[in-house]
CSV table of C-alpha atoms in Angstrom, one decimal:
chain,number,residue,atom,x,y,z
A,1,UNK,CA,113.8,-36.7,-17.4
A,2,UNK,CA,112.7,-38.8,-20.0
A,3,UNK,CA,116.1,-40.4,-20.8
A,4,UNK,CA,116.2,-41.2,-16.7
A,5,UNK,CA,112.9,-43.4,-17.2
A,6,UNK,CA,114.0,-45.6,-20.0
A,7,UNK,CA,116.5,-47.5,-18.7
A,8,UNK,CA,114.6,-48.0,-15.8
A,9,UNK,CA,111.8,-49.6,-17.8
A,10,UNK,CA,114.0,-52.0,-19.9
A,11,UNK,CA,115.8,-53.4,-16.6
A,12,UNK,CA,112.3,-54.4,-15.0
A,13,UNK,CA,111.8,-56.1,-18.4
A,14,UNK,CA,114.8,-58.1,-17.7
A,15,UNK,CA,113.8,-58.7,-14.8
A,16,UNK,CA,111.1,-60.2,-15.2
A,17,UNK,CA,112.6,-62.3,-17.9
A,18,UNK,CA,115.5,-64.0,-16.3
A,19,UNK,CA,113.4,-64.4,-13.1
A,20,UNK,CA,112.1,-68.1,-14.1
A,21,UNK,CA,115.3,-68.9,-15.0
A,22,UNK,CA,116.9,-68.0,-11.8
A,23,UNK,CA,113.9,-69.7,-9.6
A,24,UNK,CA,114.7,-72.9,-11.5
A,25,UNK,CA,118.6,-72.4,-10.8
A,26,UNK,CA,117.6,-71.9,-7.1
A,27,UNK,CA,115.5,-75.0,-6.7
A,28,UNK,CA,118.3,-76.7,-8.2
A,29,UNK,CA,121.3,-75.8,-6.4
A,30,UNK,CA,119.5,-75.8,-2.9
A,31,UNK,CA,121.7,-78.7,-1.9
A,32,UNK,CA,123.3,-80.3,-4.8
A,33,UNK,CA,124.8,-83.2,-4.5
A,34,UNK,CA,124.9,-83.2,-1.1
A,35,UNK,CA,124.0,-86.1,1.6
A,36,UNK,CA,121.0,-85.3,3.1
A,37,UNK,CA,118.4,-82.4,3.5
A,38,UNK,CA,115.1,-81.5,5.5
A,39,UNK,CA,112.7,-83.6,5.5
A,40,UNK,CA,109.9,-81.1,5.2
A,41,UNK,CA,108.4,-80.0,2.0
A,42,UNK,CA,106.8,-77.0,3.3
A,43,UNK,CA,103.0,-75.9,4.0
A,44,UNK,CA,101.5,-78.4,6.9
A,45,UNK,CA,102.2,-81.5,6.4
A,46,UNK,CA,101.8,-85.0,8.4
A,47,UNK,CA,105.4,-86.5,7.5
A,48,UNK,CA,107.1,-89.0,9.7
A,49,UNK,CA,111.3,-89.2,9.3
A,50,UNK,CA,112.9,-92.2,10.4
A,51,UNK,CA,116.4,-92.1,11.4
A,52,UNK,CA,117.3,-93.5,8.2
A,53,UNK,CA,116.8,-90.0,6.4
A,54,UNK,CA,113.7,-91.4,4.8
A,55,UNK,CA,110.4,-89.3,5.3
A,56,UNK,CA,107.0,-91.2,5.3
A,57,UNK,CA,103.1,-90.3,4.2
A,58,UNK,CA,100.3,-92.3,5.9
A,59,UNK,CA,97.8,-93.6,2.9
A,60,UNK,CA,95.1,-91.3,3.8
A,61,UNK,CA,97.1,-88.0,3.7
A,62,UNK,CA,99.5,-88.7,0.3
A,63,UNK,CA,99.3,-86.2,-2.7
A,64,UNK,CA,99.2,-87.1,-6.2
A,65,UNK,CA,102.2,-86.1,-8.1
A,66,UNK,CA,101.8,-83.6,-10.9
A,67,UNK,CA,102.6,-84.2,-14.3
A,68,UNK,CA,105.7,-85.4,-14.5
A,69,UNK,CA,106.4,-86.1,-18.8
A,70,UNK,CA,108.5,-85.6,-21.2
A,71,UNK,CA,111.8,-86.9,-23.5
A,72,UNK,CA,114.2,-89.8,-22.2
A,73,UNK,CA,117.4,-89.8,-22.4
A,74,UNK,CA,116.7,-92.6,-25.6
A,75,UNK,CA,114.6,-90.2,-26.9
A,76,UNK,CA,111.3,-91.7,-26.3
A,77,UNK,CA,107.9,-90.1,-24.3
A,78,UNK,CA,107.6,-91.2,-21.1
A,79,UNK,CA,104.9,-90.0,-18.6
A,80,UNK,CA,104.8,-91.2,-14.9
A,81,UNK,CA,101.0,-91.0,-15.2
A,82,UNK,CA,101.2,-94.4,-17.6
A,83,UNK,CA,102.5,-95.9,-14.3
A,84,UNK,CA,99.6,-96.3,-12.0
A,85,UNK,CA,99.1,-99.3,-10.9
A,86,UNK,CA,102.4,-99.5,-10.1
A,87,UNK,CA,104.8,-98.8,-7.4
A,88,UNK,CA,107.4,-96.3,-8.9
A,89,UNK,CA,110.6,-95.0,-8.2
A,90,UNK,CA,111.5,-91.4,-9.0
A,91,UNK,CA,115.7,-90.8,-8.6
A,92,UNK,CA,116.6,-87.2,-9.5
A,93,UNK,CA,120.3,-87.9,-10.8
A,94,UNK,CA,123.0,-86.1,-12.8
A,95,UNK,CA,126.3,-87.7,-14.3
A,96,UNK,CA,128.6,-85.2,-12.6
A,97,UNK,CA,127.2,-85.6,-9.1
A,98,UNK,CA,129.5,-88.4,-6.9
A,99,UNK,CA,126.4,-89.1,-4.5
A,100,UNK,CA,124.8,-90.6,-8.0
A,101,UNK,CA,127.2,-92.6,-9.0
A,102,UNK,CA,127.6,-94.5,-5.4
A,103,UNK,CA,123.9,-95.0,-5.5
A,104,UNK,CA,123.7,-95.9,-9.4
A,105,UNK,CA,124.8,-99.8,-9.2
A,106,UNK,CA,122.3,-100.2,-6.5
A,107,UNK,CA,119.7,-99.1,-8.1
A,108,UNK,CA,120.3,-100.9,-11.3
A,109,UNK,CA,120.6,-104.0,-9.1
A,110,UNK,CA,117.0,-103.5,-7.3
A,111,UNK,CA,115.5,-101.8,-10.0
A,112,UNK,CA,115.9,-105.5,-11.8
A,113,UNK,CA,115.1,-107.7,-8.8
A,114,UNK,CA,111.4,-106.0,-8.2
A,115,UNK,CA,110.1,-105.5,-11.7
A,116,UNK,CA,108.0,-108.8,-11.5
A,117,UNK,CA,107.0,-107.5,-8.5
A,118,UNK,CA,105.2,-104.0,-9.8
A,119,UNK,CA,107.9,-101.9,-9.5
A,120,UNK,CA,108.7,-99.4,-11.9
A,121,UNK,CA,112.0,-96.9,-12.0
A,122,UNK,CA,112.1,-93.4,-13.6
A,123,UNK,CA,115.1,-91.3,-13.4
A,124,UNK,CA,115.1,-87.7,-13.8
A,125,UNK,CA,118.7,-86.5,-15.3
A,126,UNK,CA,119.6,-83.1,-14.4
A,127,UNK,CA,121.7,-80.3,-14.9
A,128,UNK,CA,123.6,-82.3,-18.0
A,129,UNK,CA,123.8,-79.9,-20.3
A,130,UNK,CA,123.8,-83.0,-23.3
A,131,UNK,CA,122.7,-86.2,-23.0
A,132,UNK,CA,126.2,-87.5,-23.9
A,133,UNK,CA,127.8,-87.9,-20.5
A,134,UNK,CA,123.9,-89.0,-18.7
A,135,UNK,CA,124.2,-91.8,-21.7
A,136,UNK,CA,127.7,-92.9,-20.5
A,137,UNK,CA,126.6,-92.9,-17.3
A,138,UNK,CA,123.6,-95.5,-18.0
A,139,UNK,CA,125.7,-97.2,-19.5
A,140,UNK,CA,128.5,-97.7,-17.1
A,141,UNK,CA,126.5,-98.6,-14.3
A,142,UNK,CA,124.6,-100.5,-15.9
A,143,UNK,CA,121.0,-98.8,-15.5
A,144,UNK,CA,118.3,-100.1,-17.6
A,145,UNK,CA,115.2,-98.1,-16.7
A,146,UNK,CA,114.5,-94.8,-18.8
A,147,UNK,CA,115.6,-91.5,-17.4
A,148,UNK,CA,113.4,-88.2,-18.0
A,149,UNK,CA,115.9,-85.6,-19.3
A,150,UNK,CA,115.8,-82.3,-17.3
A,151,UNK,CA,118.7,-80.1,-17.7
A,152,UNK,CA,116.8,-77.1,-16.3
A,153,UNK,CA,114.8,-78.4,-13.6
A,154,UNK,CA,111.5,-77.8,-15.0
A,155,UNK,CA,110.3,-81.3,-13.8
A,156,UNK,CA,112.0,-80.9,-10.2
A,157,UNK,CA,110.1,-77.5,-9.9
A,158,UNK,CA,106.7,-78.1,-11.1
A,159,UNK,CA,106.6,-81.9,-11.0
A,160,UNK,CA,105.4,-82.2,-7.4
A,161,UNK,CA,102.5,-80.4,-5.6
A,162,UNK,CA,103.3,-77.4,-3.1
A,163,UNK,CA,103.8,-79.3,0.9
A,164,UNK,CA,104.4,-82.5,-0.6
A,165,UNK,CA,107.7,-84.5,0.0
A,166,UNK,CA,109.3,-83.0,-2.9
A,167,UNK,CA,113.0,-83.6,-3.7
A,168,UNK,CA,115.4,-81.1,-2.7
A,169,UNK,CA,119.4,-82.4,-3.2
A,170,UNK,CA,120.5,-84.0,-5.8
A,171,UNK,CA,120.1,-87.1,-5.6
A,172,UNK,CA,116.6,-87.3,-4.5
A,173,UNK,CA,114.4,-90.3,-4.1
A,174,UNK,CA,110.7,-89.7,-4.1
A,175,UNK,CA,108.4,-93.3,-4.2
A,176,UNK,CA,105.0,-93.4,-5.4
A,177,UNK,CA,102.0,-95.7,-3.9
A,178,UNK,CA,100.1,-97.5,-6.7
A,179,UNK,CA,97.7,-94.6,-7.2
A,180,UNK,CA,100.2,-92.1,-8.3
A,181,UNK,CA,100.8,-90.8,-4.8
A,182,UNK,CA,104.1,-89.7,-2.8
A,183,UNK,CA,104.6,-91.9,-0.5
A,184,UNK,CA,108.2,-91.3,0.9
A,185,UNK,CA,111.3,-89.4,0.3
A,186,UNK,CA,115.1,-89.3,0.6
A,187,UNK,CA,117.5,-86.3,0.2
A,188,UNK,CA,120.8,-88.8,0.8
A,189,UNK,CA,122.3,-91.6,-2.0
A,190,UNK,CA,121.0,-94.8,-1.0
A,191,UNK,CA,122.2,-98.3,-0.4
A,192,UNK,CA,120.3,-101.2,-1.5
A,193,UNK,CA,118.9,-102.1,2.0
A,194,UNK,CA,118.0,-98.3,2.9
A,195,UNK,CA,116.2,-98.1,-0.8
A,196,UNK,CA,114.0,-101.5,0.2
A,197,UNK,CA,113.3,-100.0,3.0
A,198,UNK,CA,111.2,-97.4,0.8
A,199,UNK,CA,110.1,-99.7,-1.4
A,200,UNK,CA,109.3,-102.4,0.1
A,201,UNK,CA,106.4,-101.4,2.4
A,202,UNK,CA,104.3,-99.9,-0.8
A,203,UNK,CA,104.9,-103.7,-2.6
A,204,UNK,CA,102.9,-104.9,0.6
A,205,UNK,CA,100.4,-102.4,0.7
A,206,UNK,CA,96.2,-103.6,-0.1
């Protein structure tokens, strides 16, 4: 009887131990890569999708993101929270994922043009497994802006607040208003003219 419990006991303790691991792998693999998403992020929310695929927060009912730190790509600590005061960007990435790269020169390009204008971009690198091939991808399309390194999702998971427009593909575009709020979302790669369309309306806000 006693040799039938045992084993029993030492699976729930696996369990138990692999389950963050595999809630993290979820959350990532939802829809990888892929071209667009819902626009909900669960709970009851107030957003508005255009048919663009990008979803929208009136002012008076955005959510502040969580903490979103840690190491960049370089090396260096980076933490969103630094940012207020400014509009920013958030583009959940990885070098493997063909959506990314057809976005990448775009965002390099408007990344550059609006930084005078109080625009900051952070990307979030994920599921690289080293740095190496994130680096190389920088590099090659020529993106400037600092990249949070997250090969396990940690960020994507517990970055941004439960019924918030929370990203959910890879890529993912999330915008923040000048207080540190989400603002708007998009689950699809993005053109220049479909990522000033998130961007620009948050530049011209009081």
């Amino acid at each position: 009887m006693n040799s039938g419990r045992a084993p029993r006991r030492r699976s729930g303790r696996r369990l138990r131990a692999i389950l963050p691991v595999s809630v993290v792998v979820a959350a990532l693999t939802l829809s990888a890569c892929s071209g667009g998403g819902k626009s909900g992020g669960g709970g009851d929310t107030n957003f508005v999708t255009n048919t663009g695929g990008i979803s929208t927060v009136a002012k008076a009912d955005r959510k502040a993101v969580n903490e979103v730190a840690g190491e960049t790509l370089e090396g260096k600590k980076l933490d969103v929270a630094d940012l207020k005061g400014k509009v920013v960007v958030l583009n959940v990435w990885g070098s493997w994922c063909p959506p990314c790269r057809a976005e990448a020169p775009h965002f390099a390009k408007v990344a550059k043009e609006t930084e005078d204008k109080g625009v900051a971009f952070v990307g979030i690198n994920t599921r690289d497994a080293n740095k190496g091939p994130a680096l190389a991808f920088e590099k090659d399309y020529g993106v400037r802006y600092p990249s949070l390194y997250d090969p396990t999702g940690k960020l994507i998971v517990h970055g941004f607040p439960k019924g918030s427009l929370n990203p959910q593909s890879i890529p993912s575009t999330i915008v923040l208003d000048r207080d540190g709020k989400i603002a708007a979302r998009s689950l699809m790669a993005l053109d220049e003219t479909k990522l000033r369309k998130m961007i620009d309306p948050l530049i011209a806000e009081k």
